[in-house]
mmCIF file of C-alpha atoms in Angstrom:
data_model
loop_
_atom_site.group_PDB
_atom_site.id
_atom_site.type_symbol
_atom_site.label_atom_id
_atom_site.label_comp_id
_atom_site.label_asym_id
_atom_site.label_seq_id
_atom_site.Cartn_x
_atom_site.Cartn_y
_atom_site.Cartn_z
ATOM 1 C CA MET A 13 6.213 -29.306 -18.167
ATOM 2 C CA ALA A 14 9.003 -27.296 -19.803
ATOM 3 C CA SER A 15 6.702 -24.266 -19.999
ATOM 4 C CA ASN A 16 6.069 -24.510 -16.238
ATOM 5 C CA LYS A 17 9.799 -24.483 -15.536
ATOM 6 C CA PHE A 18 10.265 -21.564 -17.952
ATOM 7 C CA ALA A 19 7.505 -19.588 -16.229
ATOM 8 C CA LEU A 20 8.944 -20.253 -12.765
ATOM 9 C CA LEU A 21 12.416 -19.293 -13.980
ATOM 10 C CA GLY A 22 10.977 -16.073 -15.401
ATOM 11 C CA CYS A 23 9.318 -15.281 -12.086
ATOM 12 C CA ALA A 24 12.533 -15.960 -10.202
ATOM 13 C CA ALA A 25 14.293 -13.488 -12.484
ATOM 14 C CA LEU A 26 11.482 -11.013 -11.930
ATOM 15 C CA LEU A 27 11.933 -11.322 -8.174
ATOM 16 C CA VAL A 28 15.663 -10.694 -8.388
ATOM 17 C CA LEU A 29 15.076 -7.582 -10.488
ATOM 18 C CA SER A 30 12.156 -6.219 -8.484
ATOM 19 C CA SER A 31 12.770 -3.804 -5.671
ATOM 20 C CA GLY A 32 9.880 -5.097 -3.574
ATOM 21 C CA CYS A 33 10.023 -8.101 -1.328
ATOM 22 C CA PRO A 34 7.087 -10.481 -0.752
ATOM 23 C CA GLY A 35 5.674 -9.906 2.672
ATOM 24 C CA THR A 36 6.563 -6.228 2.906
ATOM 25 C CA ALA A 37 3.062 -5.443 1.663
ATOM 26 C CA THR A 38 1.648 -6.604 4.987
ATOM 27 C CA GLY A 39 2.956 -3.603 6.939
ATOM 28 C CA GLY A 40 0.867 -0.499 7.343
ATOM 29 C CA VAL A 41 -2.559 -1.917 6.486
ATOM 30 C CA SER A 42 -5.260 0.329 7.931
ATOM 31 C CA LEU A 43 -7.871 -1.310 10.126
ATOM 32 C CA ARG A 44 -11.617 -0.778 9.986
ATOM 33 C CA PRO A 45 -13.518 0.006 13.204
ATOM 34 C CA ASP A 46 -14.375 -3.702 13.675
ATOM 35 C CA GLY A 47 -10.663 -4.689 13.505
ATOM 36 C CA SER A 48 -10.719 -6.141 9.996
ATOM 37 C CA PRO A 49 -8.144 -4.863 7.480
ATOM 38 C CA GLY A 50 -8.986 -2.039 5.118
ATOM 39 C CA PRO A 51 -8.315 -1.830 1.375
ATOM 40 C CA GLU A 52 -4.830 -2.511 0.079
ATOM 41 C CA GLU A 53 -3.402 -2.390 -3.431
ATOM 42 C CA CYS A 54 -1.799 -5.414 -5.061
ATOM 43 C CA PRO A 55 1.828 -4.438 -5.786
ATOM 44 C CA ALA A 56 2.833 -4.174 -9.447
ATOM 45 C CA ASP A 57 5.488 -6.900 -9.065
ATOM 46 C CA ALA A 58 2.849 -9.323 -7.735
ATOM 47 C CA ARG A 59 0.460 -8.536 -10.610
ATOM 48 C CA LYS A 60 3.270 -9.097 -13.100
ATOM 49 C CA ALA A 61 4.362 -12.386 -11.501
ATOM 50 C CA MET A 62 0.759 -13.650 -11.370
ATOM 51 C CA ASN A 63 0.339 -12.843 -15.061
ATOM 52 C CA TYR A 64 3.473 -14.864 -15.931
ATOM 53 C CA LEU A 65 2.200 -17.756 -13.805
ATOM 54 C CA ARG A 66 -1.282 -17.666 -15.361
ATOM 55 C CA MET A 67 -2.867 -16.798 -12.030
ATOM 56 C CA PHE A 68 -5.733 -14.582 -13.132
ATOM 57 C CA VAL A 69 -8.307 -12.765 -10.976
ATOM 58 C CA GLY A 70 -10.945 -15.198 -9.776
ATOM 59 C CA GLU A 71 -8.832 -18.328 -10.241
ATOM 60 C CA ALA A 72 -9.151 -20.508 -7.158
ATOM 61 C CA ALA A 73 -7.894 -23.650 -5.452
ATOM 62 C CA TRP A 74 -8.317 -25.359 -2.075
ATOM 63 C CA VAL A 75 -5.858 -24.779 0.785
ATOM 64 C CA GLN A 76 -5.280 -26.169 4.235
ATOM 65 C CA LEU A 77 -5.427 -22.892 6.160
ATOM 66 C CA ASP A 78 -2.668 -23.620 8.669
ATOM 67 C CA ALA A 79 0.250 -25.900 7.762
ATOM 68 C CA ASN A 80 0.608 -26.694 11.482
ATOM 69 C CA GLN A 81 -3.032 -27.781 11.891
ATOM 70 C CA THR A 82 -3.799 -29.754 8.735
ATOM 71 C CA ARG A 83 -6.959 -31.825 8.903
ATOM 72 C CA THR A 84 -7.672 -30.700 12.477
ATOM 73 C CA HIS A 85 -11.250 -29.831 13.495
ATOM 74 C CA PRO A 86 -11.697 -27.137 14.776
ATOM 75 C CA ILE A 87 -8.599 -25.016 14.203
ATOM 76 C CA THR A 88 -7.440 -21.900 16.013
ATOM 77 C CA LEU A 89 -5.903 -19.077 14.005
ATOM 78 C CA TYR A 90 -3.996 -16.203 15.560
ATOM 79 C CA ASP A 91 -3.489 -12.616 14.420
ATOM 80 C CA GLY A 92 -0.300 -12.380 12.406
ATOM 81 C CA ASN A 93 1.585 -14.434 9.871
ATOM 82 C CA ILE A 94 0.271 -17.706 8.443
ATOM 83 C CA GLU A 95 1.616 -20.534 6.291
ATOM 84 C CA SER A 96 -1.010 -22.428 4.299
ATOM 85 C CA VAL A 97 -0.702 -25.539 2.125
ATOM 86 C CA LEU A 98 -2.015 -25.438 -1.432
ATOM 87 C CA GLU A 99 -4.024 -28.626 -2.140
ATOM 88 C CA GLU A 100 -4.558 -27.999 -5.857
ATOM 89 C CA ASN A 101 -2.514 -26.306 -8.556
ATOM 90 C CA LEU A 102 -3.092 -22.577 -8.806
ATOM 91 C CA GLY A 103 -2.053 -21.340 -12.221
ATOM 92 C CA LEU A 104 1.432 -22.749 -12.757
ATOM 93 C CA ILE A 105 2.117 -23.047 -9.018
ATOM 94 C CA GLU A 106 1.889 -26.776 -8.311
ATOM 95 C CA ALA A 107 0.441 -28.220 -5.122
ATOM 96 C CA PRO A 108 1.552 -28.705 -2.398
ATOM 97 C CA ALA A 109 3.195 -25.288 -2.556
ATOM 98 C CA ARG A 110 3.144 -23.048 0.497
ATOM 99 C CA LEU A 111 1.285 -19.745 0.654
ATOM 100 C CA TYR A 112 2.428 -17.059 3.076
ATOM 101 C CA GLY A 113 0.226 -14.299 4.324
ATOM 102 C CA ARG A 114 -1.388 -12.579 7.253
ATOM 103 C CA VAL A 115 -4.453 -13.256 9.410
ATOM 104 C CA TRP A 116 -6.733 -10.676 11.017
ATOM 105 C CA THR A 117 -9.209 -11.917 13.618
ATOM 106 C CA GLY A 118 -10.591 -8.566 14.822
ATOM 107 C CA GLY A 119 -13.839 -8.587 12.857
ATOM 108 C CA PRO A 120 -16.717 -11.059 12.968
ATOM 109 C CA GLN A 121 -15.064 -13.108 10.231
ATOM 110 C CA VAL A 122 -11.423 -14.107 9.787
ATOM 111 C CA VAL A 123 -9.569 -12.270 7.004
ATOM 112 C CA ILE A 124 -6.581 -14.001 5.399
ATOM 113 C CA ARG A 125 -4.536 -12.278 2.728
ATOM 114 C CA TYR A 126 -1.724 -14.068 0.915
ATOM 115 C CA TYR A 127 1.313 -12.138 -0.298
ATOM 116 C CA SER A 128 3.654 -14.868 -1.577
ATOM 117 C CA ALA A 129 3.811 -18.466 -2.774
ATOM 118 C CA GLN A 130 6.715 -20.870 -2.351
ATOM 119 C CA PRO A 131 6.938 -23.623 -4.968
ATOM 120 C CA LEU A 132 8.216 -26.801 -3.323
ATOM 121 C CA LYS A 133 10.265 -27.893 -6.332
ATOM 122 C CA GLY A 134 12.743 -25.088 -5.748
ATOM 123 C CA GLY A 135 13.053 -21.452 -6.600
ATOM 124 C CA GLU A 136 12.351 -18.200 -4.869
ATOM 125 C CA GLN A 137 9.107 -17.082 -3.264
ATOM 126 C CA VAL A 138 6.770 -15.530 -5.807
ATOM 127 C CA PRO A 139 4.757 -12.415 -4.915
ATOM 128 C CA ILE A 140 0.993 -12.901 -5.262
ATOM 129 C CA CYS A 141 -2.264 -11.312 -4.130
ATOM 130 C CA ALA A 142 -4.860 -13.804 -2.936
ATOM 131 C CA VAL A 143 -7.489 -14.178 -0.219
ATOM 132 C CA ALA A 144 -9.030 -17.102 1.645
ATOM 133 C CA ARG A 145 -12.791 -17.466 1.198
ATOM 134 C CA LEU A 146 -15.412 -19.972 2.203
ATOM 135 C CA GLY A 147 -19.078 -19.513 1.392
ATOM 136 C CA MET A 148 -22.052 -19.406 3.738
ATOM 137 C CA GLY A 149 -20.145 -17.578 6.495
ATOM 138 C CA GLN A 150 -17.856 -20.495 7.227
ATOM 139 C CA LEU A 151 -14.868 -18.269 7.965
ATOM 140 C CA ARG A 152 -16.931 -16.700 10.733
ATOM 141 C CA LYS A 153 -15.301 -17.031 14.153
ATOM 142 C CA ARG A 154 -16.920 -19.263 16.718
ATOM 143 C CA PRO A 155 -18.361 -17.363 19.710
ATOM 144 C CA ASP A 156 -15.850 -18.987 22.076
ATOM 145 C CA SER A 157 -12.911 -17.335 20.228
ATOM 146 C CA LYS A 158 -10.751 -15.205 22.531
ATOM 147 C CA PRO A 159 -9.412 -11.771 21.486
ATOM 148 C CA GLY A 160 -6.596 -12.123 18.947
ATOM 149 C CA THR A 161 -7.744 -15.595 17.933
ATOM 150 C CA ALA A 162 -10.375 -17.189 15.759
ATOM 151 C CA ILE A 163 -11.676 -20.708 16.192
ATOM 152 C CA LEU A 164 -12.941 -22.065 12.881
ATOM 153 C CA ASP A 165 -14.847 -25.264 12.231
ATOM 154 C CA SER A 166 -13.170 -25.869 8.866
ATOM 155 C CA PRO A 167 -9.408 -26.300 8.375
ATOM 156 C CA ARG A 168 -9.830 -25.698 4.610
ATOM 157 C CA ALA A 169 -10.888 -22.795 2.448
ATOM 158 C CA GLY A 170 -10.713 -21.630 -1.113
ATOM 159 C CA VAL A 171 -7.882 -19.314 -2.057
ATOM 160 C CA TYR A 172 -8.784 -16.775 -4.737
ATOM 161 C CA ILE A 173 -6.479 -14.603 -6.824
ATOM 162 C CA VAL A 174 -7.345 -10.888 -6.562
ATOM 163 C CA ASP A 175 -6.036 -7.689 -8.141
ATOM 164 C CA GLU A 176 -6.506 -5.696 -4.925
ATOM 165 C CA PHE A 177 -7.549 -6.344 -1.351
ATOM 166 C CA ARG A 178 -10.935 -4.841 -0.462
#
């Protein structure tokens, strides 16, 4: 337990010293012709923070996609910012932390990229790079989704740590 607090304290110090701010990475993402986001690098401060928190590429946990629609079937996501609820520990970030990111609904499948995590036991937001995934096309929008929205049958997905957004 003491090592978890030490790691979170180290990340808080890293955030104070870093020039970047979680969430600023969401601006200026190029879009593909289908409306889904193009490639994006994971900022160096996020890679460093994830290393301290033992959040390595491929590590995963379950999340409730929208903190405002937990356990709702179906859910509607909108283009723009999102707050998700971590259901399992992810590295040293303990559930039920919050994950903050951005949703794109322009393509045939919803794309959710996470740029920061907020531990609920205090401390600053921690920069991360993670994506929401669900196998067998389950993040595919339902046909009755209107432009700028995505209706999904599942309110949950896996969140996976990445070293870049593809």
